[in-house]
Amino acid sequence: TILSPEHVLATRKDWPELISIINKTLTAITSQQHSQIRDRWLSIEYEHGIRKAEVIKWILGISCIFITIFAVILMWNRRLSREIHGRKQAETVIKTKNEELEAVNEKLTAASDDLQAKKKSLLNEKIFAEALLECLPGYLYVYDDQGKLVRWNKKHETMTGYSAEELSHKNMSDWFEGEDAVRVAAAVDEVFTTGYGEVEARLLIKGGEKLFIRSNGVKLIIDGKTYFVGVGIDITERKQVEAELKKSEEKYRTILET
């Protein structure tokens, strides 16, 4: 059903009776009523143009948003730049410190190697010196300035019969008695006065026996401490031979004189 060139009503094809009713109704509506219905239900208001206030409002809002975003980005970039600069400075400092540590480590390594080499050299020298001391034909002794025995070789233990533990408690005065002690004391004084001395005396050994020994000594100063160092040789057999020779000479002299 056509209302006007712009407006139409339509119904389903299987409802022909509705078409007839609608047509009759529309025919009965006057022009005035038709206008009233159209103005009330079909009127549309059109507004032409754009409001400047709204446009300015939107532009300001968008601008504020962009300015805020730009300010945040700018602040973030500055902060990031400061952090990067600080990190680079820290990396430079760390690199410098690492280089210094590496240099110190190299020096310490070199010093350690040198120290190990010196220790090895000293150890070899000690082994060599101890080997020499053990090869001596007599017994070695080292006394401090108080007369205490502080060092000896294996020959000292063998000749005297004392163990290393027992020798560690010995003093110079324990080895001699009587005239022998007097001669030894004089020789020791000579060592500390002139730097060298020697003497022949009878040495007391474990068990009460005596060995006729010829010993010498030199003064040694180490780290400000004075020591008496020397070697003693067992000349007991030589003395016995000399005594026998002397006895024989006297015997033959007596025979010749008679």
JSON list of C-alpha atoms in Angstrom, two decimals, residues 124-140 151-155 231:
[
{"chain": "A", "resi": 124, "resn": "ASN", "atom": "CA", "xyz": [118.11, -27.89, 47.58]},
{"chain": "A", "resi": 125, "resn": "GLU", "atom": "CA", "xyz": [120.79, -25.94, 49.43]},
{"chain": "A", "resi": 126, "resn": "LYS", "atom": "CA", "xyz": [119.52, -27.31, 52.73]},
{"chain": "A", "resi": 127, "resn": "ILE", "atom": "CA", "xyz": [119.59, -30.86, 51.40]},
{"chain": "A", "resi": 128, "resn": "PHE", "atom": "CA", "xyz": [123.08, -30.27, 50.03]},
{"chain": "A", "resi": 129, "resn": "ALA", "atom": "CA", "xyz": [124.30, -28.74, 53.30]},
{"chain": "A", "resi": 130, "resn": "GLU", "atom": "CA", "xyz": [122.80, -31.57, 55.36]},
{"chain": "A", "resi": 131, "resn": "ALA", "atom": "CA", "xyz": [124.45, -34.10, 53.06]},
{"chain": "A", "resi": 132, "resn": "LEU", "atom": "CA", "xyz": [127.79, -32.36, 53.56]},
{"chain": "A", "resi": 133, "resn": "LEU", "atom": "CA", "xyz": [127.32, -32.30, 57.32]},
{"chain": "A", "resi": 134, "resn": "GLU", "atom": "CA", "xyz": [126.54, -36.02, 57.37]},
{"chain": "A", "resi": 135, "resn": "CYS", "atom": "CA", "xyz": [129.70, -36.70, 55.32]},
{"chain": "A", "resi": 136, "resn": "LEU", "atom": "CA", "xyz": [131.99, -35.07, 57.88]},
{"chain": "A", "resi": 137, "resn": "PRO", "atom": "CA", "xyz": [134.52, -37.47, 59.45]},
{"chain": "A", "resi": 138, "resn": "GLY", "atom": "CA", "xyz": [133.61, -36.24, 62.92]},
{"chain": "A", "resi": 139, "resn": "TYR", "atom": "CA", "xyz": [130.61, -35.03, 64.84]},
{"chain": "A", "resi": 140, "resn": "LEU", "atom": "CA", "xyz": [129.09, -31.57, 64.24]},
{"chain": "A", "resi": 151, "resn": "ARG", "atom": "CA", "xyz": [122.10, -28.47, 66.17]},
{"chain": "A", "resi": 152, "resn": "TRP", "atom": "CA", "xyz": [124.09, -31.64, 65.45]},
{"chain": "A", "resi": 153, "resn": "ASN", "atom": "CA", "xyz": [124.57, -34.31, 62.81]},
{"chain": "A", "resi": 154, "resn": "LYS", "atom": "CA", "xyz": [123.90, -38.04, 62.92]},
{"chain": "A", "resi": 155, "resn": "LYS", "atom": "CA", "xyz": [127.55, -38.76, 63.69]},
{"chain": "A", "resi": 231, "resn": "VAL", "atom": "CA", "xyz": [133.53, -30.34, 64.48]}
]
